GROMACS .gro file of C-alpha atoms in nm:
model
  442
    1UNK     CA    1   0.561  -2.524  -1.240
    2UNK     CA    2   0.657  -2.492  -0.889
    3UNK     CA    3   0.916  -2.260  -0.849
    4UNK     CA    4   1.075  -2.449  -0.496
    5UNK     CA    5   1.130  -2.760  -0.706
    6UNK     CA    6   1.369  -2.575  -0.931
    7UNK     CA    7   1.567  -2.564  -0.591
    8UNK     CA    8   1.658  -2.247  -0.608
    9UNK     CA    9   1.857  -2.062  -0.292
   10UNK     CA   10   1.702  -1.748  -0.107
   11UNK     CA   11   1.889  -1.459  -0.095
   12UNK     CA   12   2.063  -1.492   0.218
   13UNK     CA   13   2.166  -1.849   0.354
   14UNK     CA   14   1.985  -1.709   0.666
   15UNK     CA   15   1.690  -1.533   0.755
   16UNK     CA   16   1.773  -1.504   1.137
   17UNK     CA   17   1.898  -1.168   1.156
   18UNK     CA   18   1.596  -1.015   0.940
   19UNK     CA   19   1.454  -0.917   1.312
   20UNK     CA   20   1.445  -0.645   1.633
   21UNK     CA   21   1.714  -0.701   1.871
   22UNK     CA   22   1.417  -0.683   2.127
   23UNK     CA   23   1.295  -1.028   1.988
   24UNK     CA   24   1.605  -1.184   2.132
   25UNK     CA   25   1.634  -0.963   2.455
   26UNK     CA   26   1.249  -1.060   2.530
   27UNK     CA   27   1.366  -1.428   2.480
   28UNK     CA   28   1.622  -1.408   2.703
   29UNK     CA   29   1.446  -1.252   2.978
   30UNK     CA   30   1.160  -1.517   2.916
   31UNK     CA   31   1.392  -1.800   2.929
   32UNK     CA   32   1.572  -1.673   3.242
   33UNK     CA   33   1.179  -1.641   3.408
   34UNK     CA   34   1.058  -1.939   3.310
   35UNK     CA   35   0.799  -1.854   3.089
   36UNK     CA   36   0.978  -1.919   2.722
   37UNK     CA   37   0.820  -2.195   2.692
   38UNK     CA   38   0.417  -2.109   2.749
   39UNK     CA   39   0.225  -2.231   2.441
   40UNK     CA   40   0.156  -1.915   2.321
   41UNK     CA   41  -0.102  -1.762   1.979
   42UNK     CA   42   0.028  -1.487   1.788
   43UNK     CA   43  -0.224  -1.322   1.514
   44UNK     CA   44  -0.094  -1.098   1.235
   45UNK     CA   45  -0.393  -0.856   1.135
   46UNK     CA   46  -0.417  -0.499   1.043
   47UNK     CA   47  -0.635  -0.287   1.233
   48UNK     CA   48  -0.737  -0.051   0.886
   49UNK     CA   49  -0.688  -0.073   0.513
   50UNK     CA   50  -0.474   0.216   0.363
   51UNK     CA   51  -0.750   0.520   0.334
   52UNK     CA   52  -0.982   0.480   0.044
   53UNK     CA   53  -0.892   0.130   0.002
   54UNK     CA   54  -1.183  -0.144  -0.069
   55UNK     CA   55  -1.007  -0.470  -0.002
   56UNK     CA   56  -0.628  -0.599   0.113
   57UNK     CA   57  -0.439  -0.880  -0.100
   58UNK     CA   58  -0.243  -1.175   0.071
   59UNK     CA   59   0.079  -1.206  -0.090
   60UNK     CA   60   0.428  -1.314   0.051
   61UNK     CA   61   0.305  -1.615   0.229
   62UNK     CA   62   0.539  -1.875   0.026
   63UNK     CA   63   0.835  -1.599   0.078
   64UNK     CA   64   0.697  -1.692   0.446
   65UNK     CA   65   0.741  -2.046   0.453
   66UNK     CA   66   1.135  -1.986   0.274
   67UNK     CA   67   1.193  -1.776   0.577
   68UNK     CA   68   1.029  -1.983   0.869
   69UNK     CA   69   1.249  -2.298   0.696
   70UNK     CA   70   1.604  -2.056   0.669
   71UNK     CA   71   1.580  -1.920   0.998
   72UNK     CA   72   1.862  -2.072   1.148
   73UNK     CA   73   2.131  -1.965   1.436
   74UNK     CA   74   2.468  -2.068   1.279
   75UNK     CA   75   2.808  -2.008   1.432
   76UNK     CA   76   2.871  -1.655   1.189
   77UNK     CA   77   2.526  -1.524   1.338
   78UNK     CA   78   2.598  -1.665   1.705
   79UNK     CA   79   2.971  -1.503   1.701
   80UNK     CA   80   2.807  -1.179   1.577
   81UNK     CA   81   2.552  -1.165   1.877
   82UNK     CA   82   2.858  -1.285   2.125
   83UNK     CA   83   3.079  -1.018   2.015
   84UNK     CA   84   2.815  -0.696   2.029
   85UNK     CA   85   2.697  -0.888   2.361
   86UNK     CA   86   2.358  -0.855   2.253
   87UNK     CA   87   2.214  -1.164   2.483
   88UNK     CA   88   2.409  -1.404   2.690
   89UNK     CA   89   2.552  -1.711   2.642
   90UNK     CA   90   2.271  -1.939   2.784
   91UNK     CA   91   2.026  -1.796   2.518
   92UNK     CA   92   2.333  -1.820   2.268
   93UNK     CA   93   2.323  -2.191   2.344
   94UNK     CA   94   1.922  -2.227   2.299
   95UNK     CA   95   1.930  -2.005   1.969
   96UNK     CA   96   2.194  -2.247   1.849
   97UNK     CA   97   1.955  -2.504   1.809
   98UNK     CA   98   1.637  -2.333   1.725
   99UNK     CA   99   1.396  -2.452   1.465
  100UNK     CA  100   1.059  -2.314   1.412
  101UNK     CA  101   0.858  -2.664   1.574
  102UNK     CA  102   0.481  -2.496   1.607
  103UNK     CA  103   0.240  -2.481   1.340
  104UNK     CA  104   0.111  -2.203   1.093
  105UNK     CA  105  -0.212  -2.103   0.967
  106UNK     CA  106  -0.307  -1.835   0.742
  107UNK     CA  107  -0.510  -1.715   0.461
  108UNK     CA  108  -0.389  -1.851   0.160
  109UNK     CA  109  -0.179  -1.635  -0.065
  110UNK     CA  110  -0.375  -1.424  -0.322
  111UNK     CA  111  -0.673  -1.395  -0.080
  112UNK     CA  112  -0.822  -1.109  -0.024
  113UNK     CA  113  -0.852  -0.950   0.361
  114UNK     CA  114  -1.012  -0.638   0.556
  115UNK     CA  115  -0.970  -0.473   0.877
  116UNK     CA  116  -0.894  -0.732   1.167
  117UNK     CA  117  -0.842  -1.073   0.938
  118UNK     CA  118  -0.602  -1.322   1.094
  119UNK     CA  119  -0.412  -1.327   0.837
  120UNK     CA  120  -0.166  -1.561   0.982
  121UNK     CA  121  -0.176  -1.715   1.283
  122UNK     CA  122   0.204  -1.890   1.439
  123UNK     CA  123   0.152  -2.102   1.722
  124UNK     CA  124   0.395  -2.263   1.941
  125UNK     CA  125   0.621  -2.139   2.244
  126UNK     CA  126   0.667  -1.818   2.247
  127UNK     CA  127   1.038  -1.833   2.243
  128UNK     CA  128   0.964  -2.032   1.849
  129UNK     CA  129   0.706  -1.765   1.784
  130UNK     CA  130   0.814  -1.461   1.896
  131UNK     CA  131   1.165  -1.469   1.686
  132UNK     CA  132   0.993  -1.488   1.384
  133UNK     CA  133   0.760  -1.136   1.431
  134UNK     CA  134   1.013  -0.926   1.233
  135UNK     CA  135   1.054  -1.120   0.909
  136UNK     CA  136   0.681  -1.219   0.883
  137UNK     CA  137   0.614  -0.836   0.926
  138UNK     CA  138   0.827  -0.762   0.694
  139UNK     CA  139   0.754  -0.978   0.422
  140UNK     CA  140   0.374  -0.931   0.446
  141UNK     CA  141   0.346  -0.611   0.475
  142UNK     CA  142   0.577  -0.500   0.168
  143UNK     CA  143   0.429  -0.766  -0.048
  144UNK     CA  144   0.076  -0.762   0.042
  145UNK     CA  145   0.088  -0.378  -0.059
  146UNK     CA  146   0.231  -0.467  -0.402
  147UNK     CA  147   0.003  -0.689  -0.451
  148UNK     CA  148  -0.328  -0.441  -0.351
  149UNK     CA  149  -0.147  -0.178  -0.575
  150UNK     CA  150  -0.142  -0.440  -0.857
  151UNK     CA  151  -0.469  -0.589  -0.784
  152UNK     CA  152  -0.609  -0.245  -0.836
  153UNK     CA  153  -0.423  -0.194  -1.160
  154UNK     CA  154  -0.548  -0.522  -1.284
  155UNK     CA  155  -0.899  -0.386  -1.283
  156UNK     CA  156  -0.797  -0.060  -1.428
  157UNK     CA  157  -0.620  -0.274  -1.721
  158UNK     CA  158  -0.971  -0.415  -1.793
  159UNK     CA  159  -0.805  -0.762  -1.936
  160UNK     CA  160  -0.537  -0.594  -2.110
  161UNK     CA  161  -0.179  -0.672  -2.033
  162UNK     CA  162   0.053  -0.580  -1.752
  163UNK     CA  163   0.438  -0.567  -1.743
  164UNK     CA  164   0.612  -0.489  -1.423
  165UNK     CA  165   0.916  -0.319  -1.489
  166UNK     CA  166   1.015  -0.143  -1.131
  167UNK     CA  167   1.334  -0.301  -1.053
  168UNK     CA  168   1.524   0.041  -1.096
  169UNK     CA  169   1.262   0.196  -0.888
  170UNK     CA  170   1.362   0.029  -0.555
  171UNK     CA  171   1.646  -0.179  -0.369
  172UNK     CA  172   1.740  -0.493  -0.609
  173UNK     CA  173   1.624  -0.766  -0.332
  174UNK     CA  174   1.240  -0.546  -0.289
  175UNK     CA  175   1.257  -0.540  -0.656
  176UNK     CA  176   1.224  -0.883  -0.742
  177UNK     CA  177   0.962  -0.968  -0.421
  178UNK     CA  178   0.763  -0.659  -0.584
  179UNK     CA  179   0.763  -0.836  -0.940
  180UNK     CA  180   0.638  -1.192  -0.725
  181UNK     CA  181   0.359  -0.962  -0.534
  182UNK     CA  182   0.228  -0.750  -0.890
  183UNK     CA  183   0.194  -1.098  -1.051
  184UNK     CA  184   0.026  -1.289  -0.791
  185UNK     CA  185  -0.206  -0.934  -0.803
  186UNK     CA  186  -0.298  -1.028  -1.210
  187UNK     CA  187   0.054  -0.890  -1.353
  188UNK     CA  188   0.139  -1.095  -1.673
  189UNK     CA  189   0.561  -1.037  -1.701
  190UNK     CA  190   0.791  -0.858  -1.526
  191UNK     CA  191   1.132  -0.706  -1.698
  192UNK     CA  192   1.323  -0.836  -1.395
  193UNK     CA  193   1.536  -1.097  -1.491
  194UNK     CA  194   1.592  -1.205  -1.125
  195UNK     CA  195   1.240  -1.246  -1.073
  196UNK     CA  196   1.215  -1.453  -1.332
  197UNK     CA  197   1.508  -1.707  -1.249
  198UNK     CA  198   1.420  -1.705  -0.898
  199UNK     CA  199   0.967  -1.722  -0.920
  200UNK     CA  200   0.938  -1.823  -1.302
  201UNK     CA  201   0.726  -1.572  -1.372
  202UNK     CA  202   0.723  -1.450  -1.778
  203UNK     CA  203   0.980  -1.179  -1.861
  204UNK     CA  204   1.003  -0.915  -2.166
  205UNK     CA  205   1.162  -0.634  -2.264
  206UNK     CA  206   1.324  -0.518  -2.612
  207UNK     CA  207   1.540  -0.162  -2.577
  208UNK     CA  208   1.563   0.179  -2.465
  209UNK     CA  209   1.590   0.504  -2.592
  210UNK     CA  210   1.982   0.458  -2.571
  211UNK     CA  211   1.955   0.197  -2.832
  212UNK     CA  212   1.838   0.441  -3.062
  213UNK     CA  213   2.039   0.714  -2.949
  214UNK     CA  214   2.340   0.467  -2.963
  215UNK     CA  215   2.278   0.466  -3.375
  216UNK     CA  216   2.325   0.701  -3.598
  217UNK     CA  217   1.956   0.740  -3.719
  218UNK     CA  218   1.638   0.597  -3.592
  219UNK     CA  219   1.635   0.426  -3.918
  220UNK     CA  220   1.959   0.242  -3.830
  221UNK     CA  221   1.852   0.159  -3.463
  222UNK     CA  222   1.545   0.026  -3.585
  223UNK     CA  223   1.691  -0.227  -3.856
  224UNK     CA  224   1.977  -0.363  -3.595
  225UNK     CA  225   1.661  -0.431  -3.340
  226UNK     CA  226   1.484  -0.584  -3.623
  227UNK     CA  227   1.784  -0.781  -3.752
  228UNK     CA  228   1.827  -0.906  -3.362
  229UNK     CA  229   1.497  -1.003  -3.253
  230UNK     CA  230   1.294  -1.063  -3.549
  231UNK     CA  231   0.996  -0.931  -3.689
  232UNK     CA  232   0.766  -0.911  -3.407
  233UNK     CA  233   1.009  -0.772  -3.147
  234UNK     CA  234   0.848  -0.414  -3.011
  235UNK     CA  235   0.989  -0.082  -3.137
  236UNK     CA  236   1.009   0.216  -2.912
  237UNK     CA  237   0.884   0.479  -3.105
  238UNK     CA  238   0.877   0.795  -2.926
  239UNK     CA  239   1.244   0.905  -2.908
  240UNK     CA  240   1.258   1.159  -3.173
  241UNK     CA  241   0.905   1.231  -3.383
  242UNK     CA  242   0.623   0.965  -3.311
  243UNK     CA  243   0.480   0.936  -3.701
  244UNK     CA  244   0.787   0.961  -3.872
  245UNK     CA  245   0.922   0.676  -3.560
  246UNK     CA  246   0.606   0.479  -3.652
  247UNK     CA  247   0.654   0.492  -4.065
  248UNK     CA  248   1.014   0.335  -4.046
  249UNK     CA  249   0.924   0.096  -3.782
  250UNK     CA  250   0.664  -0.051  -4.021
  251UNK     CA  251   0.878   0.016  -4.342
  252UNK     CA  252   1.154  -0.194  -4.188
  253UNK     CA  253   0.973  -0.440  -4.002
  254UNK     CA  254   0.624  -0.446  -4.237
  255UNK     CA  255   0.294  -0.526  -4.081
  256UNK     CA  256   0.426  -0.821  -3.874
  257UNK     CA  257   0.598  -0.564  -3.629
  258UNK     CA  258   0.496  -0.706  -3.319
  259UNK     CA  259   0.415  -0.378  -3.089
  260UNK     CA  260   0.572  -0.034  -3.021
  261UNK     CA  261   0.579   0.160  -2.734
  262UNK     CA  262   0.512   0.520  -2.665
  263UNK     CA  263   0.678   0.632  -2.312
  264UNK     CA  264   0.629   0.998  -2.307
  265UNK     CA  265   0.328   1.232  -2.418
  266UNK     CA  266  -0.010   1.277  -2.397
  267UNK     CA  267  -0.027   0.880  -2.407
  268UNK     CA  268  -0.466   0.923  -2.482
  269UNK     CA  269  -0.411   1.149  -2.784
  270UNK     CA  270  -0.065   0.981  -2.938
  271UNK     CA  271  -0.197   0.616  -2.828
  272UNK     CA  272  -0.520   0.724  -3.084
  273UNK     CA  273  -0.285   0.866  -3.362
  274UNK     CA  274  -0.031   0.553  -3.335
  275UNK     CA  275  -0.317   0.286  -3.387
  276UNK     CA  276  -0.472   0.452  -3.648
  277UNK     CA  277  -0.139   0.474  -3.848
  278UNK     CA  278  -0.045   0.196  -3.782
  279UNK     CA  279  -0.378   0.041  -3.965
  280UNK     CA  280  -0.340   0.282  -4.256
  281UNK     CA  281  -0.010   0.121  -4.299
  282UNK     CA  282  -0.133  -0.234  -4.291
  283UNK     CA  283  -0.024  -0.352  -3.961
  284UNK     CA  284  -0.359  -0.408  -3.800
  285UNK     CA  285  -0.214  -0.652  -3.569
  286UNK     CA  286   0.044  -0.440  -3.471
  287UNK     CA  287   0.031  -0.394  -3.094
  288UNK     CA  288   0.049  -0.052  -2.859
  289UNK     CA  289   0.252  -0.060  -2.533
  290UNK     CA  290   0.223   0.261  -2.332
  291UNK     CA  291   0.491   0.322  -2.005
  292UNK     CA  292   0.516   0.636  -1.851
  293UNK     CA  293   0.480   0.666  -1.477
  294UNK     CA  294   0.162   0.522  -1.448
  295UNK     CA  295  -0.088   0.430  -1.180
  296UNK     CA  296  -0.430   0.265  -1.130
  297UNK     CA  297  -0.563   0.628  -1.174
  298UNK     CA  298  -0.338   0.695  -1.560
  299UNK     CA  299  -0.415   0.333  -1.687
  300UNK     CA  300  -0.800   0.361  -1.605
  301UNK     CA  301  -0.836   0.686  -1.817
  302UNK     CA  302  -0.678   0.517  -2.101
  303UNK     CA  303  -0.942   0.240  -2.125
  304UNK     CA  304  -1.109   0.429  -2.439
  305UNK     CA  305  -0.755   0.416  -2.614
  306UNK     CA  306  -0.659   0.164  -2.817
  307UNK     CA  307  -0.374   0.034  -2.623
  308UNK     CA  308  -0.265  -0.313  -2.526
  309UNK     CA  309  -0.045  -0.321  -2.289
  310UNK     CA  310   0.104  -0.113  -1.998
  311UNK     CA  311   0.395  -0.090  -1.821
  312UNK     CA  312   0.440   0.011  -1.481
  313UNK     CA  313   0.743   0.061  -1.246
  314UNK     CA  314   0.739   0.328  -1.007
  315UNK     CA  315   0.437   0.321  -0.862
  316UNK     CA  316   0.388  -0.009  -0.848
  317UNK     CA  317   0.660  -0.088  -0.617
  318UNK     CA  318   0.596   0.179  -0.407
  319UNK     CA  319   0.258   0.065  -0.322
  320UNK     CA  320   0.109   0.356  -0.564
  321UNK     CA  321   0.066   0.577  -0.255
  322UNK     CA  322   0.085   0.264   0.036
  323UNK     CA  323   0.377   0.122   0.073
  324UNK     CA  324   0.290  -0.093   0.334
  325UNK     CA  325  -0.026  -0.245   0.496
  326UNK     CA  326   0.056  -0.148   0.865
  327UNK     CA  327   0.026  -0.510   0.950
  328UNK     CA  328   0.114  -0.604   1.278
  329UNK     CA  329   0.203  -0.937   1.473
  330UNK     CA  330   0.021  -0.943   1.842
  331UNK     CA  331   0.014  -1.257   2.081
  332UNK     CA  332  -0.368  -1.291   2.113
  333UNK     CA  333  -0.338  -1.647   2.376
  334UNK     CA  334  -0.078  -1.805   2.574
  335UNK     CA  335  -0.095  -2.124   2.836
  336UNK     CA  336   0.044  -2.127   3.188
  337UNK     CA  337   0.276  -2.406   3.046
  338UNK     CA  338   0.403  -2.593   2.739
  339UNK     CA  339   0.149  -2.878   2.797
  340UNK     CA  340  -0.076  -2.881   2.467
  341UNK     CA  341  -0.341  -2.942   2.732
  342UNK     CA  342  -0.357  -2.709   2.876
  343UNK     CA  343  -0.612  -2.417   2.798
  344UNK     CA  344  -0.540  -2.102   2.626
  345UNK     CA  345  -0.577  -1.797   2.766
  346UNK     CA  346  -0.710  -1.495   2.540
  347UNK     CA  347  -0.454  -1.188   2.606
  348UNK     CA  348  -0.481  -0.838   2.396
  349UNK     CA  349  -0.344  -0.525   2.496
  350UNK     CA  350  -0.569  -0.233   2.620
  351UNK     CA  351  -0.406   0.102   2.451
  352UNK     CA  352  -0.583   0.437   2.377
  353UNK     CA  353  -0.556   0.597   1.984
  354UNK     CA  354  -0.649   0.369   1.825
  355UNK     CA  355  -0.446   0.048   1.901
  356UNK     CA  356  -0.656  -0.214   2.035
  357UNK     CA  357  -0.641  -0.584   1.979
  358UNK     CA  358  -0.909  -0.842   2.030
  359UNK     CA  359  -0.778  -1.099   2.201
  360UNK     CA  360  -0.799  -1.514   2.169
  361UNK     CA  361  -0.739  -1.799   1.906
  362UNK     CA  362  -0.931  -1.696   1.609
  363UNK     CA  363  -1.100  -1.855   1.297
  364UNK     CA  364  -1.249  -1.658   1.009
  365UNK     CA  365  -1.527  -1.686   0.791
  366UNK     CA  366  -1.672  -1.493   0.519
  367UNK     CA  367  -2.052  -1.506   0.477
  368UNK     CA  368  -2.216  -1.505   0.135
  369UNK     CA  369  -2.566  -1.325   0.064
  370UNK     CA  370  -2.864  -1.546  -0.090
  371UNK     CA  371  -2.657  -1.447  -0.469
  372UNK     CA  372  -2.375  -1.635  -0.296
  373UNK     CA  373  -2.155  -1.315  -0.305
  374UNK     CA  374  -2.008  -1.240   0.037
  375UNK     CA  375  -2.194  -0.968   0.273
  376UNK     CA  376  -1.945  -0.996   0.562
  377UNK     CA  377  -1.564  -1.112   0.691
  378UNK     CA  378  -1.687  -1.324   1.016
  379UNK     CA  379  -1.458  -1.368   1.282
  380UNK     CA  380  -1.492  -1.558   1.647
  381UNK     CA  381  -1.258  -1.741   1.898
  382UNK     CA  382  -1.501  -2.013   2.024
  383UNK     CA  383  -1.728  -2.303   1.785
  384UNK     CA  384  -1.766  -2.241   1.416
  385UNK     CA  385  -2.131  -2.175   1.341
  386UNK     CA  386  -2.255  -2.465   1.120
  387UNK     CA  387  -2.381  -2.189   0.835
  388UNK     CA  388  -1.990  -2.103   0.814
  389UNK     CA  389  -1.775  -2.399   0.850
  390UNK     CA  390  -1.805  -2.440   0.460
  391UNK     CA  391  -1.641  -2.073   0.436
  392UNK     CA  392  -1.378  -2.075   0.669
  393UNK     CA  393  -1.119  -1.870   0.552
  394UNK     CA  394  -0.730  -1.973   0.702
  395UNK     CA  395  -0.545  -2.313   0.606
  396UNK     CA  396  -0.289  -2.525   0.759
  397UNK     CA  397   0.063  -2.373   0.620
  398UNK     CA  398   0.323  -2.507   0.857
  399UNK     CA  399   0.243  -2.828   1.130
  400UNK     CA  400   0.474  -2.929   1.414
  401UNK     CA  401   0.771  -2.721   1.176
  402UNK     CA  402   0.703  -2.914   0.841
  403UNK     CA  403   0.571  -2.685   0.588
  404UNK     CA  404   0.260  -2.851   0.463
  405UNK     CA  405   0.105  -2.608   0.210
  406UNK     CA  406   0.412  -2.491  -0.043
  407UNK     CA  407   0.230  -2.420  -0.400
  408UNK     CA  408   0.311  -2.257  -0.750
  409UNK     CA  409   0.280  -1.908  -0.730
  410UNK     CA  410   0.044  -1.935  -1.068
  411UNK     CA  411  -0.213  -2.080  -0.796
  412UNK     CA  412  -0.211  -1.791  -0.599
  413UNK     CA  413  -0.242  -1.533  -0.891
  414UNK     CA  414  -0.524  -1.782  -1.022
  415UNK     CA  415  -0.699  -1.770  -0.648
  416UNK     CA  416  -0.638  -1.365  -0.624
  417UNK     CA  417  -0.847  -1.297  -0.974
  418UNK     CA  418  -1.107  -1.576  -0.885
  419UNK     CA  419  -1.167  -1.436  -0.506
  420UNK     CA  420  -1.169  -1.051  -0.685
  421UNK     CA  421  -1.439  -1.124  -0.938
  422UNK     CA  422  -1.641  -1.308  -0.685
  423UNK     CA  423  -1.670  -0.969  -0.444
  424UNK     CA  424  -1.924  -0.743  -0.459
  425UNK     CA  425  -1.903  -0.493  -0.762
  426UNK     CA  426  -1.850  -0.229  -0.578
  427UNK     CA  427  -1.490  -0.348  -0.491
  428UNK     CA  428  -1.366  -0.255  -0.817
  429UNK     CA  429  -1.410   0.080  -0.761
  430UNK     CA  430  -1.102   0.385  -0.743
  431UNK     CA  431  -1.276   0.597  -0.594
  432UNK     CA  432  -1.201   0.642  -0.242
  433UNK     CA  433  -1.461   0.454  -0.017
  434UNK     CA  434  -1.440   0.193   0.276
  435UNK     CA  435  -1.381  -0.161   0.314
  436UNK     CA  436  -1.584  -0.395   0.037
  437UNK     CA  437  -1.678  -0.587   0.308
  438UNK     CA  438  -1.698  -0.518   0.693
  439UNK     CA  439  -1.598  -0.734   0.973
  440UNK     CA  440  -1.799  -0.886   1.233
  441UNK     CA  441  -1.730  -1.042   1.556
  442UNK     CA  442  -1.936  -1.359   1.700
   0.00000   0.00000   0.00000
């Protein structure tokens, strides 16, 4: 299912004001020179993955598009920018009208990137483009780093399942983009109900440890759940004493009890005990859900347990450790004029520490090795080599305005594990070590 057809609002009837004031100060000062309207190329790229880090993970590109298509100047915005005087009326009059016309390319969401990938590239005027810096920043960057954090935990899961459950871990609005970013990075559910109204993606969840506290014995708590939810609803089972939780969860429920869940504890050891009482009791096909504060790291040393499922909240939507991607948005080619003749200049600026840009209209490629697994990201500004143009990396998102490329977000989760288990093995590692794949200009 597409999750735009459901027609579904953003959050905000307008993305115009997710920006620097210094967007709309440089467009004034362009459109009082004269040079607003100069076709102009802006690349967003990072220059480095977050240390240790083997590969990046596109994700937020459709919250893109929502953006690009809600970011509109109308009279509540205008009077606010009036009133603090924060540009003057002539550009009040041009913002009034503004719509995004240019086009977009990017990589398409669940891809994976490295170190200098034109991620997305927004061409136009660069009055169109350079409004839209701000909200493209932010949206990548959080996203994309949810994603990478979930990407990694997918691996660490080893095909087991993977609820995101970090909503009360972060601000409400980050909360459901995180749960959109962890599932196009191989999540399975989120508990966020939000996230599931708004994206369709699966949600769960059963109680707390209130719900038992709430009764007045485990016992109690556990028949009311049971009585609710049925049979296979999952039990949480560590509130008071783990066996004894464990014997009336499968004396009340019998061995059709769907899961339990341990939360607390040395999750290895109890996650070893639980299973195999659980199978002395006769539910063999009772499932184990461990939570807990875990990471890539936590779920990765429980692979020899017999667990099922994990939940994660905290450090998933914090990046586990990265909470962004340090993306930035740089103009990399501009025109004398708005003539779509004329030719494109490549600009980048010169900066010491670290902060250089290369400069002009680029395409990407990634070459593959004789296998067919890919030895190198490829990028260039002039002709395609013919041994690449199969393997060129960015698509058409957005021409002359009209977004072109809108998909379900189960595509992008579906591209994100296909692109990951086509890399070289070595990008599945946790251990600290550099980019899977290095970059190469031609």
């Amino acid at each position: 299912m597409n999750p735009a057809d459901l027609g579904l609002p953003v959050d905000v009837p307008s993305t115009a004001l997710f920006t620097d004031q210094y967007e709309l100060t440089m467009l004034q000062a362009a459109l009082k020179a004269g040079t607003a309207d100069r076709r102009s190329v802006f690349e967003v790229f990072t220059r480095r993955l977050p240390e240790g880090r083997r590969y990046g993970v596109v994700a937020g590109t459709g919250r893109v598009l929502d953006a690009v298509e809600n970011f509109r100047f109308d009279a509540g915005v205008l009077r606010f920018l009036r009133e603090q005087k924060i540009v003057d009326e002539p550009t009040l009059r041009w913002l009034a009208s503004y719509r995004f016309g240019g086009d977009i390319w990017g990589y398409p969401e669940g891809e994976v990137y490295f170190p200098g990938s034109p991620i997305l590239r927004v061409e136009g005027s660069f009055a169109e483009c350079v409004l839209l810096e701000t909200v493209i920043l932010s949206i990548l960057n959080h996203d994309s780093a949810i994603a990478a954090a979930a990407s990694r935990m997918s691996v660490a899961a080893g095909g087991r399942r993977l609820i995101e459950m970090g909503a009360r871990r972060t601000h409400e609005l980050a909360a459901v983009a995180s749960s959109r970013a962890a599932y196009v990075g191989g999540f399975n559910s989120t508990s966020d109900l939000a996230a599931g109204f708004r994206y369709a993606i699966p949600t769960v969840g059963t109680s707390a440890h209130a719900f038992t506290l709430l009764h007045d014995s485990e016992r109690d708590a556990f028949r009311a759940q049971v009585a609710s939810l049925g049979r296979g609803t999952t039990l949480l089972v560590d509130t008071y004493d783990v066996a004894e939780a464990v014997r009336t969860a499968v004396d009340i429920a019998g061995p059709e009890l769907g899961a339990v869940r341990i939360d607390s504890g040395d999750l290895l050891l109890v996650a070893h005990r639980v299973r195999a009482q659980l199978d002395e009791l006769g539910a063999v096909n009772t499932k184990i859900v461990v939570t807990s504060d875990l990471d890539e790291y936590a779920i990765a040393s429980l692979a020899a347990a017999p667990v099922d499922a994990y939940g994660v909240g905290t450090q998933l939507v914090t990046g586990s450790g990265h909470p962004t991607c340090s993306m930035v948005y740089k103009l990399v080619a501009r025109a004398h004029s708005a003539d779509a003749k004329a030719p494109l200049e490549p600009v980048a600026k010169k900066s010491l520490g670290g902060k250089l840009s290369v400069g002009g209209r680029k395409w990407a490629a990634r070459r593959l090795d004789a296998e067919g697994v890919p030895e190198a990201e490829v990028l260039g500004t002039g002709e395609v080599p013919s041994e690449l143009m199969d393997q060129q990396l960015l698509v058409e998102l957005v021409k002359g305005g009209a977004v072109v490329a809108r998909e379900p977000l189960d595509a992008a989760r579906e591209r994100h594990i296909a692109v990951r288990a086509g890399l070289p093995l070595s990008a599945m590692q946790l251990s600290r070590g550099e980019p899977v794949l290095p970059t190469e200009y031609v």
